[in-house]
Coordinates of C-alpha atoms in Angstrom, one line a residue:
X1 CA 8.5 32.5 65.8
X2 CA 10.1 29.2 67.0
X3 CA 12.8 29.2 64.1
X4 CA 14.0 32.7 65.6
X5 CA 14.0 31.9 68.9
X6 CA 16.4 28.6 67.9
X7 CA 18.5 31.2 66.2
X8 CA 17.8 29.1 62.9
X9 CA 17.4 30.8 59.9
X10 CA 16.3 28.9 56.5
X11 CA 17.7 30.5 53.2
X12 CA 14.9 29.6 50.6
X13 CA 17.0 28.1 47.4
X14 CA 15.9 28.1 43.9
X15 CA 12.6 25.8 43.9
X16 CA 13.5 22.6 42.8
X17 CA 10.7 20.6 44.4
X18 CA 7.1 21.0 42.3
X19 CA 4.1 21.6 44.8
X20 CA 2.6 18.6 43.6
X21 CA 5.4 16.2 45.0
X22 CA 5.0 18.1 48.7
X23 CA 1.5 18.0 49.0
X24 CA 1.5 14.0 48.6
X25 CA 3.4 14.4 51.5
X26 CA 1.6 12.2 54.6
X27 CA 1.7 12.4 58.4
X28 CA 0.1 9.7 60.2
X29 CA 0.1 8.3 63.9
X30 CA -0.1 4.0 64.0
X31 CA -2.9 2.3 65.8
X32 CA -1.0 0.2 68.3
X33 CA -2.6 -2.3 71.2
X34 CA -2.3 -1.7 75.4
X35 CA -3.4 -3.6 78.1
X36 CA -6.0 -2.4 80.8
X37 CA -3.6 -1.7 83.5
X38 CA -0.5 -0.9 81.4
X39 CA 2.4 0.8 82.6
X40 CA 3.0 3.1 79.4
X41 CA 1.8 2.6 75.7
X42 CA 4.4 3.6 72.7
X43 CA 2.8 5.3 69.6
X44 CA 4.8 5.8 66.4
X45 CA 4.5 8.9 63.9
X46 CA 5.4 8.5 60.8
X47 CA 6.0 10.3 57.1
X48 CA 5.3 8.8 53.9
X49 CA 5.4 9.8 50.5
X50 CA 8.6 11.9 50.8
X51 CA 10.0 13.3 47.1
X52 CA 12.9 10.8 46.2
X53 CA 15.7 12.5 46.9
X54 CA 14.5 15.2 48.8
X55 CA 16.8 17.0 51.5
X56 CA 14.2 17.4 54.9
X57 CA 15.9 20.4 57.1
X58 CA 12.8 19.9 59.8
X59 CA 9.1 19.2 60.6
X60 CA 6.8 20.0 62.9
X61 CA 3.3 18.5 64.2
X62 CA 0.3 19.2 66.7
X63 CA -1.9 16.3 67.7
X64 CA -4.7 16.3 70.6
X65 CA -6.1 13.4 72.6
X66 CA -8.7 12.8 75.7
X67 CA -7.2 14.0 78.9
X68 CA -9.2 11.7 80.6
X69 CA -8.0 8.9 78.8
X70 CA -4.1 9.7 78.5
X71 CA -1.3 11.4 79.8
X72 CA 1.5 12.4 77.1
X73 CA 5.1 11.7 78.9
X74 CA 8.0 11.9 76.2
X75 CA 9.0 11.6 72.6
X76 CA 12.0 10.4 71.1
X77 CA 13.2 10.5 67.4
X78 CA 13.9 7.5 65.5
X79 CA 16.4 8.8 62.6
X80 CA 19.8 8.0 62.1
X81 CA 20.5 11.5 61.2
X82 CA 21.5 14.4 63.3
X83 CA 18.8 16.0 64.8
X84 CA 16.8 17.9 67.7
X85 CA 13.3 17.3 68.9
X86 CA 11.6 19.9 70.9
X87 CA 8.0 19.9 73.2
X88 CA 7.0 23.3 71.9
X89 CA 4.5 23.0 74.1
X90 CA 1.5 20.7 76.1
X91 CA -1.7 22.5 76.8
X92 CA -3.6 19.9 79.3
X93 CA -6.7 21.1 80.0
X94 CA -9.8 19.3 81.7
X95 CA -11.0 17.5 78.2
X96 CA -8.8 17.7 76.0
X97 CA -4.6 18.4 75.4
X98 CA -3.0 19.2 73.1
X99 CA 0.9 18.6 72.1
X100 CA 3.4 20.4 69.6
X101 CA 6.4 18.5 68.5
X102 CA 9.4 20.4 65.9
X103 CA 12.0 18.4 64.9
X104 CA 15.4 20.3 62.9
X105 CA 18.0 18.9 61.4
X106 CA 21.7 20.2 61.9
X107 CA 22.4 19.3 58.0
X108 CA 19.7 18.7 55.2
X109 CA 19.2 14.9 55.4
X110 CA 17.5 12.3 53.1
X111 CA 15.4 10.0 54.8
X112 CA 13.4 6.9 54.1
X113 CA 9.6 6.9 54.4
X114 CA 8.5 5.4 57.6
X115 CA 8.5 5.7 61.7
X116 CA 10.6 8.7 63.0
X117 CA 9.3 10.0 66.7
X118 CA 8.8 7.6 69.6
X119 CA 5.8 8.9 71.7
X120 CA 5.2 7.8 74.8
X121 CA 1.8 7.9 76.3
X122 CA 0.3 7.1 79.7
X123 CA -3.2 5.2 79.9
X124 CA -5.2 6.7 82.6
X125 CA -7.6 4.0 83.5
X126 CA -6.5 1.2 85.7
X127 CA -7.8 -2.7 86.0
X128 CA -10.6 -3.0 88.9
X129 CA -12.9 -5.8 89.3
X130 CA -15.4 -3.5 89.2
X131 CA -15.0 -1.9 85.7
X132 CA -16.7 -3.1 82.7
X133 CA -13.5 -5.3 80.8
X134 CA -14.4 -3.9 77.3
X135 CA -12.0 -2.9 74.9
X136 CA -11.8 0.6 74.1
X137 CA -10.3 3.2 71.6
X138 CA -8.3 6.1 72.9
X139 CA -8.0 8.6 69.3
X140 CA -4.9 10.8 68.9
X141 CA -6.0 13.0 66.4
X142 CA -3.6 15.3 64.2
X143 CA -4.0 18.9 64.1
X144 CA -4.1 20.5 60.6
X145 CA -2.6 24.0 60.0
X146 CA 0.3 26.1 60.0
X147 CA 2.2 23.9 62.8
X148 CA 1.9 20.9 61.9
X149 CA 4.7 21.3 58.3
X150 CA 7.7 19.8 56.6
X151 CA 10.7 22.3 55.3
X152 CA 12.4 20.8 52.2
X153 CA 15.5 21.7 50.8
X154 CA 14.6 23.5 47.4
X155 CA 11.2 24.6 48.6
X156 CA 9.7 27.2 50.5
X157 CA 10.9 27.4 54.2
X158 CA 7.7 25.9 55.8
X159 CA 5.1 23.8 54.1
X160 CA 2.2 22.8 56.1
X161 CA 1.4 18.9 55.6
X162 CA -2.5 18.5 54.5
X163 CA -2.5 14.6 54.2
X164 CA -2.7 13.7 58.1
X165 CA -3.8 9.9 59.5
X166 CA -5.3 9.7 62.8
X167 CA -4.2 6.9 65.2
X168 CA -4.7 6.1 68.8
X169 CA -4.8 3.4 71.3
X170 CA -6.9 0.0 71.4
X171 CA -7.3 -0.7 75.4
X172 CA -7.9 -4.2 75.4
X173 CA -9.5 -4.8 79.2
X174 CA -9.7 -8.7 79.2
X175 CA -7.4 -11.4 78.7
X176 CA -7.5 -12.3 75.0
X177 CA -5.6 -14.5 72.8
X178 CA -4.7 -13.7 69.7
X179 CA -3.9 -15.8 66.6
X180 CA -1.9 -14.6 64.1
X181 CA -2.2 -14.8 60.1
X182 CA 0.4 -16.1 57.7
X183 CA 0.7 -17.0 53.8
X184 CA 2.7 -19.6 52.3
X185 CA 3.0 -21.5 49.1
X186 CA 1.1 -25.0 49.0
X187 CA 2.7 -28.0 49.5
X188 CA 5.0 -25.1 52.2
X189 CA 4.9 -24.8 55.9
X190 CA 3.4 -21.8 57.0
X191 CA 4.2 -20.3 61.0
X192 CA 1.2 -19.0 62.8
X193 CA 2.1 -16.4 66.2
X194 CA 0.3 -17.3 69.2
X195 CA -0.3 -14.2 71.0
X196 CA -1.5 -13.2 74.4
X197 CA -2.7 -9.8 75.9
X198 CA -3.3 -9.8 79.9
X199 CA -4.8 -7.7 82.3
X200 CA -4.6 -10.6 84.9
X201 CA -1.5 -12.4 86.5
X202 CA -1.8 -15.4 84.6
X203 CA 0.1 -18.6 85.6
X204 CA -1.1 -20.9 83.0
X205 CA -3.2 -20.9 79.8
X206 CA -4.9 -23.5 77.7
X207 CA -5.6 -23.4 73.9
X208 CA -7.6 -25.3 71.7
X209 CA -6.8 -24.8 68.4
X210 CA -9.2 -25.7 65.7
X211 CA -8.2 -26.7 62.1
X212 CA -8.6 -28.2 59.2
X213 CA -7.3 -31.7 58.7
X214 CA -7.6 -31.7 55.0
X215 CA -5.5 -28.4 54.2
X216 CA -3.1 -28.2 57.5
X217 CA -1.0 -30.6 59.0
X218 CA 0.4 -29.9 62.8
X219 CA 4.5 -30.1 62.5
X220 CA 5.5 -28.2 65.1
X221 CA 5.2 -25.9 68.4
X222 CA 7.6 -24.0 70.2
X223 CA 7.5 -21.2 72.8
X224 CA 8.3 -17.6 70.9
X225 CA 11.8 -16.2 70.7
X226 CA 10.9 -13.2 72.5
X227 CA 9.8 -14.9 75.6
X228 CA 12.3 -17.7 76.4
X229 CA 12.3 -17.8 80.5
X230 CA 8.8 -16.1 80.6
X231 CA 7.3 -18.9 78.8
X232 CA 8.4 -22.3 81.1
X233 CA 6.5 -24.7 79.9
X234 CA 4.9 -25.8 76.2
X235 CA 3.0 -29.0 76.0
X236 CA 1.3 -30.0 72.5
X237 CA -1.5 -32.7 72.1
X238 CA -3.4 -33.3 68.7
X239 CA -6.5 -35.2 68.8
X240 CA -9.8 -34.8 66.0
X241 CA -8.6 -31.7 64.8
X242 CA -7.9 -29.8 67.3
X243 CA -4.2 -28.9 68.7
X244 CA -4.3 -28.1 72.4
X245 CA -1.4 -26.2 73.8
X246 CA -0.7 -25.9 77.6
X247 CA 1.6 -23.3 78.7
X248 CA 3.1 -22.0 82.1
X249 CA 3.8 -18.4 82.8
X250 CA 7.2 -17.6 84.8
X251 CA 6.4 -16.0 88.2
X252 CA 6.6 -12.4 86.7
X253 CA 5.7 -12.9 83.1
X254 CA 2.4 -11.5 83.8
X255 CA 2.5 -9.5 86.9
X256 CA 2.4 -6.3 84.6
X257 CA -0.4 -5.9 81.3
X258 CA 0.8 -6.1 78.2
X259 CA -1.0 -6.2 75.0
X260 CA -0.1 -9.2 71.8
X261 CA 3.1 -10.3 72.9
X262 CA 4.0 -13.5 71.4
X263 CA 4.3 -16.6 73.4
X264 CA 4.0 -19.5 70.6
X265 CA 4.7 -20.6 67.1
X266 CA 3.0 -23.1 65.4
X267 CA 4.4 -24.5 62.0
X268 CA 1.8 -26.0 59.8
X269 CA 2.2 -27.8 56.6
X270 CA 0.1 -26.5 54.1
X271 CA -1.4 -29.4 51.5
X272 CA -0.3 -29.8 47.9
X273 CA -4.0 -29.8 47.1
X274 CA -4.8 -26.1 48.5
X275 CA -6.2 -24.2 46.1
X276 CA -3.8 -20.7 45.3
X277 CA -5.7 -18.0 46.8
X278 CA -7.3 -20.0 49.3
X279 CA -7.9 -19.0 53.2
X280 CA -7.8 -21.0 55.7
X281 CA -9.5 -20.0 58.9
X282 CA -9.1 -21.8 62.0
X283 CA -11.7 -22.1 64.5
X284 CA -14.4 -22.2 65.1
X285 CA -13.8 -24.2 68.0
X286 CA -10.7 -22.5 68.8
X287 CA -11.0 -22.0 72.9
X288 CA -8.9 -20.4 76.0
X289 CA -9.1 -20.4 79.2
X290 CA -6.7 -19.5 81.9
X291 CA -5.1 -19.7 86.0
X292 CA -4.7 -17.0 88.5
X293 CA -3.9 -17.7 92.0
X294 CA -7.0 -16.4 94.7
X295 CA -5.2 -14.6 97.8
X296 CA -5.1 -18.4 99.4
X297 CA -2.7 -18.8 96.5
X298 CA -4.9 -21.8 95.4
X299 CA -5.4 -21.9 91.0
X300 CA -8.7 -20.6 89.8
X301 CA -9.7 -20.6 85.9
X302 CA -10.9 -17.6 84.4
X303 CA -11.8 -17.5 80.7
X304 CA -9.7 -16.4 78.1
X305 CA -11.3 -14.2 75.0
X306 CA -10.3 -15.5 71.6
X307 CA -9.7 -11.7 70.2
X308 CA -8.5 -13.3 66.8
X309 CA -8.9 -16.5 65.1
X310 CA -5.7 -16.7 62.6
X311 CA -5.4 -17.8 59.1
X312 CA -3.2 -19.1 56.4
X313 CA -3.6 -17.7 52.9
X314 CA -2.5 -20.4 50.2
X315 CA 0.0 -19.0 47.8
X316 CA 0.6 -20.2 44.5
X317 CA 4.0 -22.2 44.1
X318 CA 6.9 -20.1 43.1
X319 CA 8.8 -21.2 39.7
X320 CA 11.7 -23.0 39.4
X321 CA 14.4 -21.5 37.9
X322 CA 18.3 -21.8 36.7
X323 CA 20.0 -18.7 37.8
X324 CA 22.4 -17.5 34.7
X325 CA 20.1 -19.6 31.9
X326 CA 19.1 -16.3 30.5
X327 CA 17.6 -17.7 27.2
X328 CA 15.6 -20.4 29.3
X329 CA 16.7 -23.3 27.4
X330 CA 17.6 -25.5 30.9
X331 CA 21.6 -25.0 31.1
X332 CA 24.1 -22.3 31.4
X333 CA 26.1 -21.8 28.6
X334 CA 27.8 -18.7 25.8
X335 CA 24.2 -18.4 25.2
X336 CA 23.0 -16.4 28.1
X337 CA 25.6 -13.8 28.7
X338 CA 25.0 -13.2 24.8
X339 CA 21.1 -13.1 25.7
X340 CA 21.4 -10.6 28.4
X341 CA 23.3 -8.6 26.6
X342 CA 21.0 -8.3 23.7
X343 CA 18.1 -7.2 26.4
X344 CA 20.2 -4.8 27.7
X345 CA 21.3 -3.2 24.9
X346 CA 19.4 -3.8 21.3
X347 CA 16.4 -1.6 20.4
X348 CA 13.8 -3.1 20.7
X349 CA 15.3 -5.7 23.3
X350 CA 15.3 -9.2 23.4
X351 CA 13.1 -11.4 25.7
X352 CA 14.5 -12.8 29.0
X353 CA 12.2 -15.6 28.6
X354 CA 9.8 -14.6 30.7
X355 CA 11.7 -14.8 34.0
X356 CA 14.3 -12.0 35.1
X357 CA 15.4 -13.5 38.2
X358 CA 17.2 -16.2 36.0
X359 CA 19.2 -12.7 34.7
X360 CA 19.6 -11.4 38.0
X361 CA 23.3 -13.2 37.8
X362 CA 24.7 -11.7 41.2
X363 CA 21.1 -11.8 43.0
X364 CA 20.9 -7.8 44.3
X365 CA 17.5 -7.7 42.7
X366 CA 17.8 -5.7 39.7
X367 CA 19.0 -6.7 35.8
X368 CA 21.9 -4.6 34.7
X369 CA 25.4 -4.5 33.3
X370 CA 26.6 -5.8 36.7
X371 CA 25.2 -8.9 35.6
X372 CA 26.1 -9.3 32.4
X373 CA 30.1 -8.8 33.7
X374 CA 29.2 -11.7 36.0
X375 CA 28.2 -13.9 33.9
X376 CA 30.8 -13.1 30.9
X377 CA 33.5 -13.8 33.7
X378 CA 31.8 -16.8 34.9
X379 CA 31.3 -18.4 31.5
X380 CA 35.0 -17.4 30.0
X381 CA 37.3 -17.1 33.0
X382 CA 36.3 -19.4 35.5
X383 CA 34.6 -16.2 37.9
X384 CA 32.4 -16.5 40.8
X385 CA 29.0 -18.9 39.8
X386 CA 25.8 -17.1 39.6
X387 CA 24.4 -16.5 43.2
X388 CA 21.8 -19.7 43.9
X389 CA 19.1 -21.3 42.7
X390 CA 22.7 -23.2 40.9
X391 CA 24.1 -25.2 39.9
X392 CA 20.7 -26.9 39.7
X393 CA 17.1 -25.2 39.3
X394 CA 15.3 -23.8 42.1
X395 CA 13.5 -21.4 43.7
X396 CA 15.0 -18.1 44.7
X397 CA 16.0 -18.3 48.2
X398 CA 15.8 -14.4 48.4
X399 CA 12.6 -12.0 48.0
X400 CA 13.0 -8.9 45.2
X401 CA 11.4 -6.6 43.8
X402 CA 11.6 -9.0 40.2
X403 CA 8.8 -10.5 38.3
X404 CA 8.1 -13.5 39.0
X405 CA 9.1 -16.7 36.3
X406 CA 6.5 -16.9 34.1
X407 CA 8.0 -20.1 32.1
X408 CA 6.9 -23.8 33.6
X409 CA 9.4 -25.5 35.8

């Protein structure tokens, strides 16, 4: 057994963990995006649905992919806690491989639901002018059975994990541009991604973007964050409609594939009119087309696949609010810190006027004592000032888990 052979032996506790809560238990692979022609694709595994509060002392997985399509290189883990990943082994065969992965920690350790191994995969197939430029999907598939487990502290030493989500790779083999999709509230600006996948050297690319007059209005465009220096060039001209962006590539921006990296933002404003709920598509004469450089290093244009079109999805307005004006009556006064009280306290409790942020005194995204003390001190000893929307109404400047204000502004 692999736990002897680590000189690792698990004590079984007193169960404390209910079967039900570990067989929610889910381990899934992402789908991510590669370019024909890409060095190396990374592919995340991940765990959800995780008891709260549970102590993880290991895992283990098995997954199997197309050896024609992939090679596996490495894996990496991703938590903050102390802990050893081991290859147990790669079977490659002719058509298919398979991979086993155990991870153990040196001390019990809670961890969040989410990512936490780094795979590393090699694509097989290479650009060639002579290849059909589809995309394809390369499946990594999870194996189900006794090595593929979880080991909880307070349950028995080795659980194997029935709740398993496939992934794989999408091998894009074209150039493609890809809009992005964003939600904002109307009468709001709402930033759409421009991204770009390439299997071809680019040195320039042209983008017409299509959009509705009426709903969006262009503010601004700027090259992405991530690229400053690959990007050299932006140049934005609006005419019936349509926002056409020019862009130059740096000399090795696109020398190597790579699959939706961003290279623009474009901030629209959203109208006051929208209707909440609303999506708005652009296109559908959104367009691309882009430059390589023949071996006379002269510019040729090649077209450029619009993969995605983008929308905006209009949001209802978020309320106004006075943060501290517990009893909604439009000011901050002995009032509230009595109203709070009463809603933490009295059976049954008494209404927060329909908007708990306005309680939320110190802004950490719950209602509790904490901010009942707040406000006492704020209101009777000159303490700190509730956290903002204040002195004047607002909207909260901070997302939470809270309701939102029910009451009109």
């Amino acid at each position: 057994m692999w736990l002897a052979a680590l000189g690792i032996a698990f004590s079984v506790s007193p169960a404390s963990l209910g079967a039900g809560e570990i067989e929610d238990v889910v381990f899934g692979f992402d789908r991510v995006p590669a370019a024909w022609g890409q060095a190396e694709v990374p592919l995340q595994f991940s765990m959800r649905n995780l008891p709260e509060g549970a102590q993880i002392r290991g895992f283990g997985f098995s997954f199997g992919f197309r050896t024609a399509h992939l090679t596996f290189r490495d894996a990496r883990v991703l938590l903050d806690a102390r802990s050893d990943l081991y290859v147990v082994d790669y079977a490659r065969a002719a058509d298919y491989s398979i991979v086993r992965i155990e991870v153990f920690f040196a001390q019990p350790a809670a961890i969040a639901d989410g990512a936490c191994v780094a795979l590393t995969f090699i694509p097989e197939l290479s650009y060639a002018e002579d290849i059909d430029k589809t995309s394809l999907m390369f499946p990594v598939t999870l194996i189900p059975g006794e090595e593929t487990w979880i080991s909880l502290e307070g349950s028995d030493p080795l659980v194997p994990v029935k709740n398993l989500q496939d992934g794989g790779i999408d091998l894009w083999g074209f150039d493609a541009v890809h809009f992005g999709s964003s939600s904002a509230p109307r009468g709001s600006v709402a930033v759409m991604p421009i991204m770009l996948t390439n299997v071809s050297a680019l040195a320039s690319l042209a983008v017409g973007v299509d959009y509705d007059e009426d709903m969006l209005g262009v503010l601004a465009c700027e090259i992405a964050p991530e690229v400053q220096g690959g990007v050299t060039s932006l140049h934005a001209t609006i005419a019936g409609g349509v926002l056409a962006l020019d862009m130059t590539f740096g000399v090795n921006f696109t020398q190597t594939a790579a699959a939706c990296r961003p290279i623009a933002l474009v901030a629209f404003w959203v109208s006051a009119d929208a209707a909440p709920g609303a999506r708005i598509d652009l296109g559908p004469r959104t367009r691309a087309e882009g430059t390589v450089s023949d071996p006379w290093a002269n510019p040729v244009t090649i077209p450029v696949k619009v993969a995605e079109g983008g929308a905006i999805l209009v949001q209802d307005n978020p309320r106004r609010f006075l943060r501290g004006d517990v009893n909604g009556d439009g000011a901050l006064d002995a009032s509230d810190p009595v109203a709070l009280l009463s809603f933490l306290f009295r059976k049954p409790s008494r209404s927060i006027a329909g908007c708990p942020d306005a309680a939320d005194v110190n802004d950490d995204g719950g209602v509790d004592l904490a901010d009942a003390l707040a406000l006492l001190s704020y209101a009777f000893r000159g303490g700190e000032p509730p956290r903002p929307p204040f002195p004047q109404a607002g909207i909260d400047p901070t997302l939470d888990p809270l309701t939102a204000c029910e009451r009109s502004d």
